Amino acid sequence: QVQLQESGPGLVKPSETLSLTCTVSGGSIDNYYWSWIRQPPGKGLEWVAYIYYSGYTDYNPSLNSRVTISVDTSKNYFSLKLSSVTAADTAVYFCARLRWTPNYYYGLDVWGQGTTVTVSS
Amino acid sequence: VLTQSPGTLSLSPGERATLSCRASQTISSSYLAWYQQKPGQAPRLLIYGASRRATGIPDRFSGSGSGTDFTLTIRRLEPEDFAVYYCQQFVSSEGITFGGGTKVEIK
């Protein structure tokens, strides 16, 4: 059974770069899409980015210039970097598996438990 | 844009819940999903392809709709069903969009 685990600093200073990693266990990272979603305190879900195991990426246009998602297939993990953070980037960050074929979308079917990131000096 | 209504639904266990998700433009039902989220937990996939239940989801959950109007129905609410529900669309050229959520609370 595939499991995802987010890791990274829980506190980031304003203007610095947020860096998170999602480790995939119980299955291979190959042949799937992988995504980051965040949720500010008391608010709804916001998609951040996704990546295919081969390296194809897509980003939320509202964050595009600040976000980088990457994958390491040899170590079975993928990562998120968000630069120039402000208090508005404070959120729970979830990683998830995105199942998508050219003809069908099967949803975000496996999620990590989430990691809280606070932006504060 | 996905607009969910109502924002909050107050119901009793055993009642039927009907949640609405309206898209600002026509979307393929193949790319519409629903999630349940309980406090302090990650979302859980309930429905994909507008009407297909994900693995392990009880049959009291059902999805329907097409075009711009989609519905999640919970046939008879169980105590564990009180949660927030999100609809979500995927467009390969635009990425992922979530609705604002509907909270189903105990009346």
Tab-separated table of C-alpha atoms in Angstrom:
chain	number	residue	atom	x	y	z
A	1	GLN	CA	0.000	0.000	0.000
A	2	VAL	CA	1.470	3.306	-1.092
A	3	GLN	CA	2.094	5.836	1.667
A	4	LEU	CA	3.286	9.427	1.474
A	5	GLN	CA	5.166	11.366	4.132
A	6	GLU	CA	5.906	15.077	4.046
A	7	SER	CA	8.975	16.492	5.749
A	8	GLY	CA	10.600	19.871	6.122
A	9	PRO	CA	10.952	22.869	8.427
A	10	GLY	CA	7.856	23.932	10.287
A	11	LEU	CA	8.960	27.554	10.512
A	12	VAL	CA	10.268	29.710	7.681
A	13	LYS	CA	11.217	33.384	7.828
A	14	PRO	CA	9.570	35.910	5.510
A	15	SER	CA	11.346	36.368	2.173
A	16	GLU	CA	13.119	33.000	2.531
A	17	THR	CA	12.486	29.773	0.617
A	18	LEU	CA	10.180	27.034	1.867
A	19	SER	CA	11.474	23.542	1.074
A	20	LEU	CA	9.462	20.361	1.548
A	21	THR	CA	9.977	16.732	0.578
A	22	CYS	CA	7.423	13.985	0.090
A	23	THR	CA	8.764	10.446	0.454
A	24	VAL	CA	6.866	7.694	-1.324
A	25	SER	CA	6.911	4.266	0.335
A	26	GLY	CA	5.223	0.973	-0.468
A	27	GLY	CA	5.328	1.599	-4.185
A	28	SER	CA	7.265	3.186	-6.996
A	29	ILE	CA	7.191	6.834	-7.949
A	30	ASP	CA	7.436	5.759	-11.594
A	31	ASN	CA	4.517	6.099	-13.991
A	32	TYR	CA	2.505	8.448	-11.794
A	33	TYR	CA	1.884	12.158	-11.319
A	34	TRP	CA	2.587	13.685	-7.919
A	35	SER	CA	1.184	16.878	-6.485
A	36	TRP	CA	1.372	19.435	-3.713
A	37	ILE	CA	-1.772	20.976	-2.249
A	38	ARG	CA	-1.937	23.458	0.603
A	39	GLN	CA	-4.586	24.632	3.060
A	40	PRO	CA	-4.269	27.921	4.967
A	41	PRO	CA	-5.615	27.836	8.513
A	42	GLY	CA	-9.401	27.629	8.501
A	43	LYS	CA	-9.614	27.820	4.711
A	44	GLY	CA	-10.085	25.547	1.728
A	45	LEU	CA	-7.708	23.561	-0.444
A	46	GLU	CA	-5.389	25.177	-2.974
A	47	TRP	CA	-3.442	23.258	-5.615
A	48	VAL	CA	0.224	24.276	-5.803
A	49	ALA	CA	1.919	22.096	-8.446
A	50	TYR	CA	2.248	18.616	-9.916
A	51	ILE	CA	4.993	16.650	-11.587
A	52	TYR	CA	5.173	13.479	-13.662
A	53	TYR	CA	7.875	10.976	-12.726
A	54	SER	CA	9.656	11.824	-15.969
A	55	GLY	CA	9.866	15.488	-14.987
A	56	TYR	CA	6.911	17.167	-16.719
A	57	THR	CA	5.535	19.885	-14.448
A	58	ASP	CA	2.574	22.221	-14.085
A	59	TYR	CA	2.087	25.024	-11.605
A	60	ASN	CA	-0.749	27.080	-10.152
A	61	PRO	CA	-0.563	30.322	-12.158
A	62	SER	CA	-0.983	32.378	-8.998
A	63	LEU	CA	2.232	30.885	-7.596
A	64	ASN	CA	4.067	30.040	-10.816
A	65	SER	CA	6.945	32.468	-10.520
A	66	ARG	CA	7.822	31.330	-6.983
A	67	VAL	CA	7.342	27.563	-7.163
A	68	THR	CA	9.583	24.721	-8.243
A	69	ILE	CA	8.632	21.051	-8.022
A	70	SER	CA	11.156	18.303	-8.684
A	71	VAL	CA	11.387	14.514	-8.503
A	72	ASP	CA	14.133	12.028	-7.636
A	73	THR	CA	13.116	8.633	-8.982
A	74	SER	CA	16.228	6.913	-7.613
A	75	LYS	CA	15.252	7.875	-4.072
A	76	ASN	CA	11.482	7.728	-4.559
A	77	TYR	CA	10.650	11.231	-3.457
A	78	PHE	CA	9.554	14.547	-4.845
A	79	SER	CA	10.074	18.038	-3.527
A	80	LEU	CA	8.624	21.532	-3.407
A	81	LYS	CA	10.388	24.862	-3.187
A	82	LEU	CA	8.463	28.109	-2.689
A	83	SER	CA	10.538	31.268	-2.717
A	84	SER	CA	9.995	34.728	-1.233
A	85	VAL	CA	7.450	33.474	1.269
A	86	THR	CA	5.108	35.741	3.204
A	87	ALA	CA	2.599	35.143	5.975
A	88	ALA	CA	0.048	34.290	3.265
A	89	ASP	CA	2.031	31.101	2.564
A	90	THR	CA	1.361	29.809	6.076
A	91	ALA	CA	-0.575	26.588	5.575
A	92	VAL	CA	-0.732	22.847	5.952
A	93	TYR	CA	1.043	21.419	2.919
A	94	PHE	CA	-0.136	18.039	1.621
A	95	CYS	CA	1.507	15.830	-0.965
A	96	ALA	CA	-0.698	13.522	-2.988
A	97	ARG	CA	-0.646	11.053	-5.858
A	98	LEU	CA	-2.509	12.233	-8.929
A	99	ARG	CA	-3.859	9.460	-11.139
A	100	TRP	CA	-4.382	10.627	-14.688
A	101	THR	CA	-4.275	8.904	-18.042
A	102	PRO	CA	-4.749	10.570	-21.422
A	103	ASN	CA	-8.404	9.530	-21.380
A	104	TYR	CA	-9.411	9.669	-17.744
A	105	TYR	CA	-8.781	11.301	-14.392
A	106	TYR	CA	-8.909	9.087	-11.339
A	107	GLY	CA	-8.379	11.784	-8.718
A	108	LEU	CA	-5.893	12.492	-5.973
A	109	ASP	CA	-6.127	9.026	-4.511
A	110	VAL	CA	-3.323	8.847	-1.939
A	111	TRP	CA	-2.461	11.680	0.435
A	112	GLY	CA	0.185	12.376	3.009
A	113	GLN	CA	-0.897	13.435	6.474
A	114	GLY	CA	0.202	17.022	5.841
A	115	THR	CA	2.843	19.220	7.398
A	116	THR	CA	2.250	22.635	8.932
A	117	VAL	CA	4.466	25.446	7.718
A	118	THR	CA	4.372	28.800	9.453
A	119	VAL	CA	5.974	31.883	7.932
A	120	SER	CA	7.110	34.192	10.698
A	121	SER	CA	10.173	36.068	11.820
B	1	VAL	CA	-14.109	28.335	-11.000
B	2	LEU	CA	-16.073	25.807	-8.943
B	3	THR	CA	-18.825	27.118	-6.664
B	4	GLN	CA	-20.153	24.830	-3.957
B	5	SER	CA	-23.459	25.272	-2.192
B	6	PRO	CA	-24.623	25.476	0.441
B	7	GLY	CA	-21.682	26.611	2.487
B	8	THR	CA	-23.019	24.726	5.485
B	9	LEU	CA	-25.615	21.972	5.644
B	10	SER	CA	-27.151	21.202	9.035
B	11	LEU	CA	-28.689	17.741	9.128
B	12	SER	CA	-29.392	14.875	11.519
B	13	PRO	CA	-27.968	11.366	11.303
B	14	GLY	CA	-30.081	9.258	8.980
B	15	GLU	CA	-31.078	12.194	6.772
B	16	ARG	CA	-30.118	12.629	3.139
B	17	ALA	CA	-27.470	15.192	2.182
B	18	THR	CA	-27.368	16.830	-1.221
B	19	LEU	CA	-24.307	18.932	-2.048
B	20	SER	CA	-23.976	21.023	-5.180
B	21	CYS	CA	-20.930	21.965	-7.248
B	22	ARG	CA	-21.322	24.366	-10.149
B	23	ALA	CA	-18.604	25.088	-12.695
B	24	SER	CA	-18.227	28.439	-14.405
B	25	GLN	CA	-17.877	26.658	-17.741
B	26	THR	CA	-18.672	23.218	-19.075
B	27	ILE	CA	-16.254	20.543	-17.901
B	28	SER	CA	-15.936	16.899	-18.734
B	29	SER	CA	-17.510	14.719	-16.083
B	30	SER	CA	-14.466	12.469	-16.455
B	31	TYR	CA	-12.423	15.141	-14.697
B	32	LEU	CA	-14.640	15.906	-11.679
B	33	ALA	CA	-13.911	14.465	-8.240
B	34	TRP	CA	-15.223	14.796	-4.686
B	35	TYR	CA	-13.288	14.620	-1.404
B	36	GLN	CA	-14.167	14.385	2.273
B	37	GLN	CA	-12.051	16.099	4.899
B	38	LYS	CA	-12.353	15.715	8.649
B	39	PRO	CA	-10.650	18.085	11.117
B	40	GLY	CA	-6.927	17.529	11.371
B	41	GLN	CA	-6.910	14.981	8.559
B	42	ALA	CA	-5.951	14.907	4.927
B	43	PRO	CA	-8.748	14.879	2.363
B	44	ARG	CA	-10.010	11.487	1.211
B	45	LEU	CA	-11.064	10.730	-2.338
B	46	LEU	CA	-14.744	9.745	-2.485
B	47	ILE	CA	-15.807	10.068	-6.106
B	48	TYR	CA	-13.974	10.425	-9.414
B	49	GLY	CA	-15.324	10.711	-12.923
B	50	ALA	CA	-18.303	12.528	-11.361
B	51	SER	CA	-20.004	9.271	-10.373
B	52	ARG	CA	-17.482	6.513	-9.701
B	53	ARG	CA	-16.846	5.604	-6.091
B	54	ALA	CA	-13.209	5.313	-5.054
B	55	THR	CA	-11.940	2.133	-3.468
B	56	GLY	CA	-13.524	1.393	-0.118
B	57	ILE	CA	-16.131	4.157	-0.255
B	58	PRO	CA	-19.570	3.052	1.040
B	59	ASP	CA	-22.413	2.982	-1.449
B	60	ARG	CA	-24.386	5.582	0.496
B	61	PHE	CA	-22.129	8.084	-1.290
B	62	SER	CA	-23.069	8.808	-4.879
B	63	GLY	CA	-22.127	11.407	-7.454
B	64	SER	CA	-24.006	12.655	-10.475
B	65	GLY	CA	-24.147	15.475	-12.941
B	66	SER	CA	-22.704	16.748	-16.193
B	67	GLY	CA	-21.830	19.954	-17.966
B	68	THR	CA	-21.664	22.624	-15.281
B	69	ASP	CA	-23.786	21.079	-12.503
B	70	PHE	CA	-22.643	18.235	-10.297
B	71	THR	CA	-24.060	16.732	-7.121
B	72	LEU	CA	-22.760	14.614	-4.268
B	73	THR	CA	-25.481	12.738	-2.396
B	74	ILE	CA	-25.085	10.976	0.917
B	75	ARG	CA	-28.108	8.707	1.163
B	76	ARG	CA	-28.345	8.287	4.945
B	77	LEU	CA	-25.906	10.258	7.042
B	78	GLU	CA	-23.808	8.261	9.468
B	79	PRO	CA	-22.090	9.988	12.422
B	80	GLU	CA	-18.727	9.685	10.665
B	81	ASP	CA	-20.013	11.544	7.582
B	82	PHE	CA	-20.092	14.928	9.284
B	83	ALA	CA	-17.178	16.672	7.631
B	84	VAL	CA	-16.248	19.160	4.905
B	85	TYR	CA	-16.677	18.092	1.285
B	86	TYR	CA	-14.817	19.528	-1.700
B	87	CYS	CA	-15.424	19.136	-5.387
B	88	GLN	CA	-12.422	19.357	-7.678
B	89	GLN	CA	-11.802	19.558	-11.396
B	90	PHE	CA	-8.729	18.707	-13.435
B	91	VAL	CA	-7.970	20.328	-16.760
B	92	SER	CA	-4.669	19.308	-18.301
B	93	SER	CA	-4.022	22.813	-19.627
B	94	GLU	CA	-5.062	24.556	-16.426
B	95	GLY	CA	-4.241	22.198	-13.587
B	96	ILE	CA	-6.349	21.477	-10.528
B	97	THR	CA	-9.141	23.599	-9.065
B	98	PHE	CA	-11.047	22.999	-5.844
B	99	GLY	CA	-14.429	24.312	-4.853
B	100	GLY	CA	-14.741	26.283	-1.638
B	101	GLY	CA	-16.220	23.358	0.273
B	102	THR	CA	-19.493	22.447	1.979
B	103	LYS	CA	-19.513	21.705	5.680
B	104	VAL	CA	-22.009	19.052	6.733
B	105	GLU	CA	-22.709	19.566	10.407
B	106	ILE	CA	-24.906	17.855	12.948
B	107	LYS	CA	-28.212	19.616	13.460
